[in-house]
Amino acid sequence: MPRLSKILQSALVAVTAATSTVTAVTTEGGFASGRNRLAPPASDAASGRYIVELEKSTGPNARQEDSSAADSLVGQISSLGYEATVKEDFTAISGRFRGVSVEIANSNNVTSNNSGNSSGVVDEIKSIPGVADAWPVQPIALDVSFEETTDSQRWNPHIATRVSELHDRGLTGAGQRVCVVDSGVDVDHPALLGKVAGGRNLVDGDGSSSSSAATLTDCAGHGTFVSSVIAAAHKDFAGVAPDAEIYMYKVFGCSDATSNDLVLKGMLAADSDDCDIISVSIGSNTGYADSVLSRVASEIAQDRLIVIAAGNSGEMGPYFASSPAAGRGVVSVGSVEASQTMGWPATLVSSGGHSLNISYVTYDGAKFNQTVHVPIVLDAGDSCNIAGSGSETTAVLAKRGVCDSFQSFRSIANAGFGYGILFDSYNQGAYYFDDVAASSDTLQLMAVTTASVGEWASAQVAKNYTLHLKIESDAQPAAFAAEVPSAGQVSSYTSWGPTYENGFSPIVSAPGGIVYGAFPDGRFAISSGTSFATPYISGVAALWFAHAKKDRAEFVRRLTSTALALPAFDITDGKVVGGGLAASLAQQGAGLVDAAKLFDYTTVLLSEPTLSLNDTDNRVSTHTIRIQNTGSEEITYNISHVAASTISSRNSIWYPNTYYPPLLSAAGSLSEAKTVTVAAGATSDIEVTLSAPDVTAESGALWSGKILLAGSNDELLTVPYIGIEASTYNWTPLHHSPESYRYDQTDGSLYPIDYQGLAYRPAEFDSPEVYFAFRYGTYEFSVDLVGVDWKTEQFSYPPQHSSGPRAWYGSVRFQGYEGGGYMDFPMREVVRFNLGAYTTFRSFANGTDIPSGRYRIFTRALRIFGDAANPADWQLFLSDPFSIQLGDDPIPGQNTTWTSSVPASTSAATTTMTTAAAPTTTSVATTTAPISVPGSTTTLSATATPTGLADAFTSLKLQRLQEDAPFIIDPAAWMELHVQISLPSPVPADSVISFAVPPEITDIAQDVQLSASGAQAGHASFDPETRLYTIELAEWTTWHKNMVGNFFVMCRFTPEFAASMRQGTYVVQFPTVGRVHEASTYYTAVDRSAVYERLSIAPFDGTSLYTAEVEVPSSLGPWDFVRLTTSHAANSDGFVCANSSVVVGTALDAENRITASTDVTASATEVCNVKNFRAVYNETLAGDEVLRFTVSSIQGDRDMWTLSVAYLLDVQLSNGTMVLYDQRTLAFEKNPRLRTWGFNAFEGERA
């Protein structure tokens, strides 16, 4: 399915919370460190709508009873005080589900009801005789994006799946219908002409069957795209089953949102129409096998093949399955990235008589369908910094820079060129770049080609030849293997299973990343998502049903037993991880579909297609695998096992690890290998026993793999399995009790819930804030109100409404503002989320106001596998008491009227998160005590004669850049001249003060304005000929007194002098009018008791190379490993991997600098690409050895004055202590600048 918007937002870690009586402090694993509000549905979403399932009729008049059931239900709901109407009658569509969806118009403003019950609307509906169950209708949104084009392209994703081999055999799905539940379809699209045989409009039509374009109109484009993956037949574009037909069940209007009652209606309609294959690329992140959509899908799967998208929330990590893909017996589908790139041909023609045929990739893969023959120039810059200029009738060939593609597009467009082709650099790969999102009136083409094209063009230009670019509009595509690490790998966005009940999801994968398909109005597009892997499997099913047999069960068993497991791949690092083991089957299912094996294998699996070993409480270790030899000769099978990657599914406080979860070295094992011989036509039962990895029972290790049956006929049948080392029942949804606070809007503080006894007014949007997070699934979670003397021991389910201090009053309603969407508690089948969020409440869940009184907040969460009727299966928590006042009604038991107000105390603190860290570098503090360093003393003198006012300068001294320290470790680095000025009285206009600078100092910041409060105090400049630094004072100094100047001027030693410096003291003299200022600067050896950093800038590849060296001495060990991590993901700069390294310094000179080293780059570098660098050294150093990380970068935007490299350094000591150093940001300064001490360079008083 497309990436779905989530009502409850997720984050990476569980956060901290306030827990004291008045002052908020932090504790690990709390919920309230940030005020993240729970988001109710939008006001136009599904608030006030409910799916109601009725008990099945079994008597002789069942059909007649069904027809009157909806009317009867509406009447009974109305008797509760609600205005109800039927929105969807499921009973009229299919006998599979007896029920309706109803809309209650006044569920948000009921002031009283006939039941006297203040429980939620759902609970009230469930209490009606004849109602089996009820659920709030949930909105479902598409957030898939399409890159559109008017041109089609010859795209063949069928090689990796071997579907192309079936096409070559003439298997095209002729005569087979695939029923698609989606947003509609463009029946007149050139790629789908004659393919759409019918369907139903279930949104705004009458639901009758039709193939009319008007009836099935697709506003979103999603359904058209999905349909084309299955059945497109076009000269340049073929679906999986190009001769199959489509039936469309339209469940979206002209928006990107629908609701689960409409999706349910669509599945039931397809079921009632006797569809063999139902394809559903829609869902929500509720991975429960018994959610209403999953349960109905499970029932449909008993009779039909139903193929469902696994979801696009891979960033959430394991245990984030979706519904209806969590259904039992359904085919849930994950996504695999495309393994080829769609390229297009062009020719470069040299005036020297040579030409080069090239392939280029447009940013979105679309064909540039024009004939072009224009001059092309080789630019001296790169794509981020185009140096030349052109016109609409010229093209530019430029090195691909390290900035994002939008900046490249803008750079080329601003230079005036009509066409831009970038040749690859720094191993970025010739691949699509979807971050352009820009348009230009002049730039018609932006594309990338291989690095070799740049080499050829450079050689031609070096001989003074000119170049021309030729592109033909009728050119055939030139697809080639994708040059990116993720090509052919499991898509990172695929939602991970298992389901909350430990069921397999997904069970298989198919191409879904960078997919080409049809788009409404005759257009084509590319997109990514499990939405598009799902119709791929549906298309394979169409081939099987059309040309083999209509046997859904055998198809599923063949599908999983022949799929190819793909390796574990981390998109963040851009590489295969886990030593090449298969990715966890919780991410990919059985793996990538192999359509040829599915058809051809003579060995057929007759038992379950997947094995769920379940959790430690419900472990099923022994399974029977039944196979049949359908061939003409006996086959001997060797039974063995291969483990997939084992992942750590949760952290230390049991929140699921997010993408990419840590890998564990442990793996499951097979009890013993076996050999089985099966005669032709015979079946055999094989008993296998799997043992868990050698980990603790509550480790959360999620382990998986495949049983292998290697036949003597060269067929390899596999049976995937999965298990979890944890008790699902004990993996409770709540880490601890939800936290209830009073929030003070004036100072942003959280106070205890009953702080100062102030009453809340929920009816006026003033209530406590209740913070919580779900670390695992729960069938039901509720925020209720109870009396002050109510005890959790009183809880029974369903709770019964009463009144008084020992009463359960009811669940509450969350509504953020008047007229806004609302959410009623209890929440059912919740979406887990790691970041603490809060809810408030306005009323009881049925809309009635909360009367004045004293209450407690009662929160409850039902465990997975729990029985709601058993109180022991719930987590139950109570808050402290607090008061609520409704209008002017007095609070019972109080002799005064309570009012809500801002807390009077000022002693509260806002919630904060505290951290502790060790410093990464050492700084020497300023001191007046004598300093002695080894070496001689050298005086740097200035001979120039200063002019201007006398005795204006109080101090002139050199120091390290942005550090008040006179110690210089790297003489080539930038320094600062700290300038301090005192002008006690106003000075005449145009006055000057100046000082002389020794010739050894250069690159002095100059031509800068010196600011004062609201004005300019002067202008500073440096004359390199006279060696005078002069400040021309401005008018501000004529009407101020007691003026103090305090600022820092960047400078550095000349390269020649820096190279000659040795350890010692350098006395720097700055003559001024009236006196000579002397300041000592000390050049010392590198301190090998701390981390040392060195920055350098050198010419490189037409630009500058910015190299940061971070050196870690052995004195900080012994350690198990040292890890350095840095990234340019948040800026336009990039790393140059060829110039980055890791070495061990084995010899040092007298200044403790490395003179000999051993290169360990190959073994230590884990990740190096343009945007990310990470290296880990796993050995302990000897003696005085030093570990050096060298990280080199280039700028994306060469006009920027700085380049920054922020890095993290982690040291795992051998004693078990992990030292996490503070993040350091190293700033490369290209140009000298002036820095002020405070906000202004000058301060003073008005005279």
Coordinates of C-alpha atoms in Angstrom, one line a residue, residues 935-1237:
G935 CA 62.0 25.2 23.6
S936 CA 63.4 28.6 22.8
T937 CA 61.8 32.0 22.9
T938 CA 61.2 33.9 19.6
T939 CA 60.1 37.5 19.4
L940 CA 57.9 38.6 16.4
S941 CA 58.3 42.3 15.9
A942 CA 56.5 44.9 13.8
T943 CA 58.4 47.8 12.2
A944 CA 55.4 49.9 11.0
T945 CA 54.6 53.2 12.8
P946 CA 51.0 53.4 14.0
T947 CA 49.0 56.6 13.7
G948 CA 46.0 58.1 15.5
L949 CA 44.9 58.3 19.1
A950 CA 47.3 57.2 21.8
D951 CA 46.7 54.6 24.5
A952 CA 43.4 53.4 22.9
F953 CA 44.2 49.7 23.0
T954 CA 44.2 47.9 26.4
S955 CA 45.1 44.5 25.2
L956 CA 46.2 42.8 21.9
K957 CA 47.0 39.1 22.1
L958 CA 46.9 35.9 19.9
Q959 CA 44.8 32.9 20.9
R960 CA 43.4 29.7 19.5
L961 CA 40.3 30.2 17.3
Q962 CA 37.3 30.7 19.5
E963 CA 39.2 29.6 22.6
D964 CA 40.7 31.8 25.3
A965 CA 44.0 29.9 25.2
P966 CA 47.4 31.1 24.1
F967 CA 48.6 27.6 23.3
I968 CA 49.1 26.8 19.6
I969 CA 49.2 23.1 18.6
D970 CA 48.8 23.5 14.8
P971 CA 50.7 26.5 13.6
A972 CA 49.0 26.4 10.2
A973 CA 45.5 26.8 11.8
W974 CA 43.4 29.9 12.1
M975 CA 44.0 32.0 15.2
E976 CA 42.3 35.0 16.6
L977 CA 43.7 38.4 17.6
H978 CA 41.8 39.5 20.6
V979 CA 41.5 43.2 20.4
Q980 CA 40.4 45.3 23.5
I981 CA 39.9 49.0 23.3
S982 CA 39.1 51.7 25.9
L983 CA 37.9 55.2 25.0
P984 CA 36.9 57.0 28.3
S985 CA 35.7 60.2 26.6
P986 CA 34.1 61.1 23.3
V987 CA 36.5 61.5 20.5
P988 CA 36.5 63.9 17.5
A989 CA 34.8 62.7 14.3
D990 CA 37.0 60.8 11.8
S991 CA 39.5 59.8 14.6
V992 CA 41.8 56.9 13.9
I993 CA 43.4 54.2 16.1
S994 CA 45.8 51.7 14.8
F995 CA 48.4 49.0 15.6
A996 CA 51.2 47.4 13.6
V997 CA 51.3 43.7 12.8
P998 CA 54.4 41.5 12.5
P999 CA 55.1 40.2 9.0
E1000 CA 54.7 36.6 10.2
I1001 CA 51.0 37.1 10.5
T1002 CA 48.7 37.1 7.4
D1003 CA 45.2 36.6 6.2
I1004 CA 43.9 39.2 8.6
A1005 CA 40.1 39.9 8.6
Q1006 CA 39.6 43.4 7.3
D1007 CA 37.1 45.7 5.7
V1008 CA 34.5 45.0 8.5
Q1009 CA 32.1 47.3 10.2
L1010 CA 32.3 47.5 14.0
S1011 CA 28.9 47.6 15.4
A1012 CA 27.6 49.5 18.4
S1013 CA 24.1 49.6 19.9
G1014 CA 21.9 50.8 17.0
A1015 CA 24.8 52.3 15.0
Q1016 CA 28.3 51.8 13.7
A1017 CA 31.2 52.5 15.9
G1018 CA 33.8 52.4 13.2
H1019 CA 35.3 50.6 10.2
A1020 CA 38.4 48.2 10.5
S1021 CA 40.8 47.5 7.7
F1022 CA 44.3 46.1 7.2
D1023 CA 46.9 47.3 4.8
P1024 CA 49.3 44.4 3.9
E1025 CA 51.8 46.9 2.5
T1026 CA 52.1 49.1 5.6
R1027 CA 51.2 46.3 8.0
L1028 CA 48.9 48.6 9.9
Y1029 CA 45.5 47.5 11.2
T1030 CA 43.5 50.7 11.3
I1031 CA 40.1 51.5 12.9
E1032 CA 38.4 54.6 11.6
L1033 CA 36.0 55.7 14.3
A1034 CA 32.5 56.8 13.4
E1035 CA 30.2 59.5 14.6
W1036 CA 28.8 57.2 17.4
T1037 CA 32.1 57.7 19.2
T1038 CA 31.7 61.5 19.3
W1039 CA 28.6 61.3 21.6
H1040 CA 29.5 58.4 23.8
K1041 CA 31.8 57.9 26.8
N1042 CA 33.3 55.0 28.7
M1043 CA 33.5 53.1 25.4
V1044 CA 34.8 49.6 25.4
G1045 CA 35.7 47.7 22.3
N1046 CA 36.0 43.9 22.5
F1047 CA 36.3 41.7 19.4
F1048 CA 38.4 39.0 17.8
V1049 CA 40.1 39.2 14.4
M1050 CA 40.8 36.0 12.6
C1051 CA 44.4 35.6 11.2
R1052 CA 47.1 33.0 10.9
F1053 CA 50.8 32.6 10.4
T1054 CA 52.2 32.7 6.9
P1055 CA 52.7 29.1 5.5
E1056 CA 56.5 29.6 5.4
F1057 CA 56.8 30.7 9.0
A1058 CA 54.4 28.1 10.2
A1059 CA 56.5 25.4 8.6
S1060 CA 59.6 26.7 10.4
M1061 CA 58.1 26.9 13.9
R1062 CA 59.3 24.6 16.6
Q1063 CA 58.2 24.1 20.2
G1064 CA 58.7 27.2 22.3
T1065 CA 57.5 30.6 23.3
Y1066 CA 56.6 33.2 20.7
V1067 CA 56.4 36.8 22.0
V1068 CA 54.3 38.8 19.6
Q1069 CA 54.7 42.6 19.6
F1070 CA 51.9 44.9 18.4
P1071 CA 53.1 48.5 18.4
T1072 CA 50.4 51.2 19.1
V1073 CA 50.6 54.9 19.6
G1074 CA 51.9 55.3 23.1
R1075 CA 53.0 51.7 23.8
V1076 CA 54.0 48.3 22.4
H1077 CA 51.7 45.4 23.4
E1078 CA 53.3 42.1 23.9
A1079 CA 51.6 38.8 24.3
S1080 CA 53.1 35.3 24.5
T1081 CA 51.9 32.5 22.4
Y1082 CA 53.1 29.0 23.1
Y1083 CA 53.7 26.3 20.5
T1084 CA 53.4 23.0 22.3
A1085 CA 53.5 19.3 21.5
V1086 CA 50.2 17.5 20.8
D1087 CA 48.6 16.5 24.1
R1088 CA 48.3 12.7 23.9
S1089 CA 46.1 12.4 26.9
A1090 CA 43.1 13.7 25.0
V1091 CA 41.5 13.6 21.5
Y1092 CA 43.4 15.8 19.1
E1093 CA 41.7 17.5 16.0
R1094 CA 43.5 19.0 13.0
L1095 CA 41.9 20.8 10.1
S1096 CA 43.5 21.5 6.7
I1097 CA 42.4 22.8 3.3
A1098 CA 44.2 22.0 0.1
P1099 CA 43.5 22.3 -3.7
F1100 CA 41.6 19.3 -5.1
D1101 CA 39.9 18.5 -8.3
G1102 CA 39.2 22.1 -9.3
T1103 CA 38.0 23.0 -5.9
S1104 CA 39.3 22.6 -2.3
L1105 CA 39.5 19.5 -0.1
Y1106 CA 38.6 20.0 3.5
T1107 CA 40.3 17.4 5.7
A1108 CA 39.5 16.7 9.3
E1109 CA 41.8 14.5 11.3
V1110 CA 40.6 13.1 14.6
E1111 CA 43.3 11.3 16.6
V1112 CA 42.5 9.1 19.6
P1113 CA 45.5 8.2 21.8
S1114 CA 46.0 4.8 23.3
S1115 CA 46.0 6.5 26.7
L1116 CA 42.2 6.6 26.5
G1117 CA 42.0 2.8 26.4
P1118 CA 42.3 0.0 26.7
W1119 CA 39.1 -0.4 24.6
D1120 CA 37.2 -3.0 22.6
F1121 CA 36.4 -0.5 19.9
V1122 CA 36.4 3.1 18.9
R1123 CA 33.7 4.4 16.5
L1124 CA 33.5 7.7 14.7
T1125 CA 30.3 8.7 12.9
T1126 CA 29.7 11.8 10.8
S1127 CA 27.2 12.9 8.2
H1128 CA 26.6 15.6 5.6
A1129 CA 22.9 14.5 5.2
A1130 CA 21.6 17.8 6.5
N1131 CA 23.7 20.0 4.3
S1132 CA 24.9 20.3 0.7
D1133 CA 28.5 19.2 1.3
G1134 CA 29.8 15.7 0.8
F1135 CA 32.6 13.3 1.7
V1136 CA 35.4 12.1 -0.6
C1137 CA 35.9 8.5 0.3
A1138 CA 39.1 8.1 -1.7
N1139 CA 40.8 10.7 0.5
S1140 CA 39.3 9.5 3.8
S1141 CA 41.1 6.8 5.9
V1142 CA 41.8 5.2 9.2
V1143 CA 45.4 4.6 10.3
V1144 CA 47.2 3.5 13.4
G1145 CA 50.1 5.9 14.1
T1146 CA 53.0 3.7 15.2
A1147 CA 55.7 6.3 15.6
L1148 CA 55.7 9.9 16.9
D1149 CA 58.2 12.8 16.7
A1150 CA 59.2 15.2 19.4
E1151 CA 56.0 17.1 18.9
N1152 CA 54.0 14.0 19.3
R1153 CA 52.9 14.0 15.6
I1154 CA 52.5 10.8 13.7
T1155 CA 55.6 10.0 11.5
A1156 CA 54.8 6.4 10.7
S1157 CA 51.5 4.5 10.4
T1158 CA 49.7 1.4 9.4
D1159 CA 46.6 1.8 7.2
V1160 CA 43.5 0.0 8.5
T1161 CA 41.0 1.8 6.3
A1162 CA 39.7 -1.3 4.5
S1163 CA 38.8 -3.2 7.7
A1164 CA 37.7 -0.2 9.8
T1165 CA 35.5 1.7 7.4
E1166 CA 31.9 0.5 7.8
V1167 CA 30.2 3.2 5.7
C1168 CA 31.6 5.8 3.3
N1169 CA 29.6 7.5 0.7
V1170 CA 29.0 11.1 -0.3
K1171 CA 26.7 11.8 2.7
N1172 CA 27.8 9.4 5.4
F1173 CA 31.0 8.2 7.0
R1174 CA 31.3 5.7 9.8
A1175 CA 34.4 3.8 10.9
V1176 CA 35.0 1.4 13.8
Y1177 CA 38.4 0.1 15.0
N1178 CA 38.2 -3.1 17.0
E1179 CA 41.7 -3.5 18.2
T1180 CA 43.5 -2.2 21.3
L1181 CA 46.6 0.0 20.6
A1182 CA 50.0 -0.7 22.0
G1183 CA 52.3 1.7 23.8
D1184 CA 52.1 5.3 22.5
E1185 CA 50.2 4.4 19.4
V1186 CA 47.5 6.7 18.1
L1187 CA 44.3 6.0 16.1
R1188 CA 43.7 8.6 13.4
F1189 CA 40.4 9.0 11.5
T1190 CA 40.8 11.2 8.4
V1191 CA 37.6 12.5 6.9
S1192 CA 37.8 14.6 3.7
S1193 CA 35.0 16.7 2.3
I1194 CA 34.2 19.0 -0.5
Q1195 CA 31.7 21.8 -0.6
G1196 CA 28.3 21.6 -2.3
D1197 CA 28.1 25.3 -2.6
R1198 CA 31.5 26.9 -3.1
D1199 CA 30.2 30.3 -2.3
M1200 CA 29.7 29.4 1.3
W1201 CA 32.4 30.7 3.7
T1202 CA 32.4 27.6 5.9
L1203 CA 32.2 23.9 5.8
S1204 CA 31.2 22.1 9.0
V1205 CA 31.8 18.5 10.0
A1206 CA 29.9 17.3 13.1
Y1207 CA 31.0 14.0 14.4
L1208 CA 30.3 11.6 17.3
L1209 CA 33.0 9.6 19.0
D1210 CA 32.2 6.5 21.0
V1211 CA 34.7 4.4 22.9
Q1212 CA 33.8 1.0 24.3
L1213 CA 36.3 0.5 27.1
S1214 CA 37.5 -3.0 27.9
N1215 CA 36.0 -2.8 31.4
G1216 CA 32.5 -2.6 29.9
T1217 CA 32.1 1.2 30.1
M1218 CA 30.8 2.9 27.0
V1219 CA 32.1 6.5 26.7
L1220 CA 29.9 8.6 24.5
Y1221 CA 31.7 11.9 23.8
D1222 CA 29.7 15.0 23.1
Q1223 CA 29.1 15.8 19.5
R1224 CA 31.8 18.0 18.1
T1225 CA 31.4 20.4 15.2
L1226 CA 34.6 21.2 13.3
A1227 CA 34.3 24.4 11.2
F1228 CA 36.5 25.0 8.2
E1229 CA 36.8 28.7 7.7
K1230 CA 37.6 29.7 4.1
N1231 CA 37.9 33.4 4.8
P1232 CA 38.9 35.4 7.9
R1233 CA 36.2 37.2 9.7
L1234 CA 35.6 39.3 12.9
R1235 CA 33.8 37.9 16.0
T1236 CA 32.5 40.1 18.8
W1237 CA 32.7 39.4 22.5

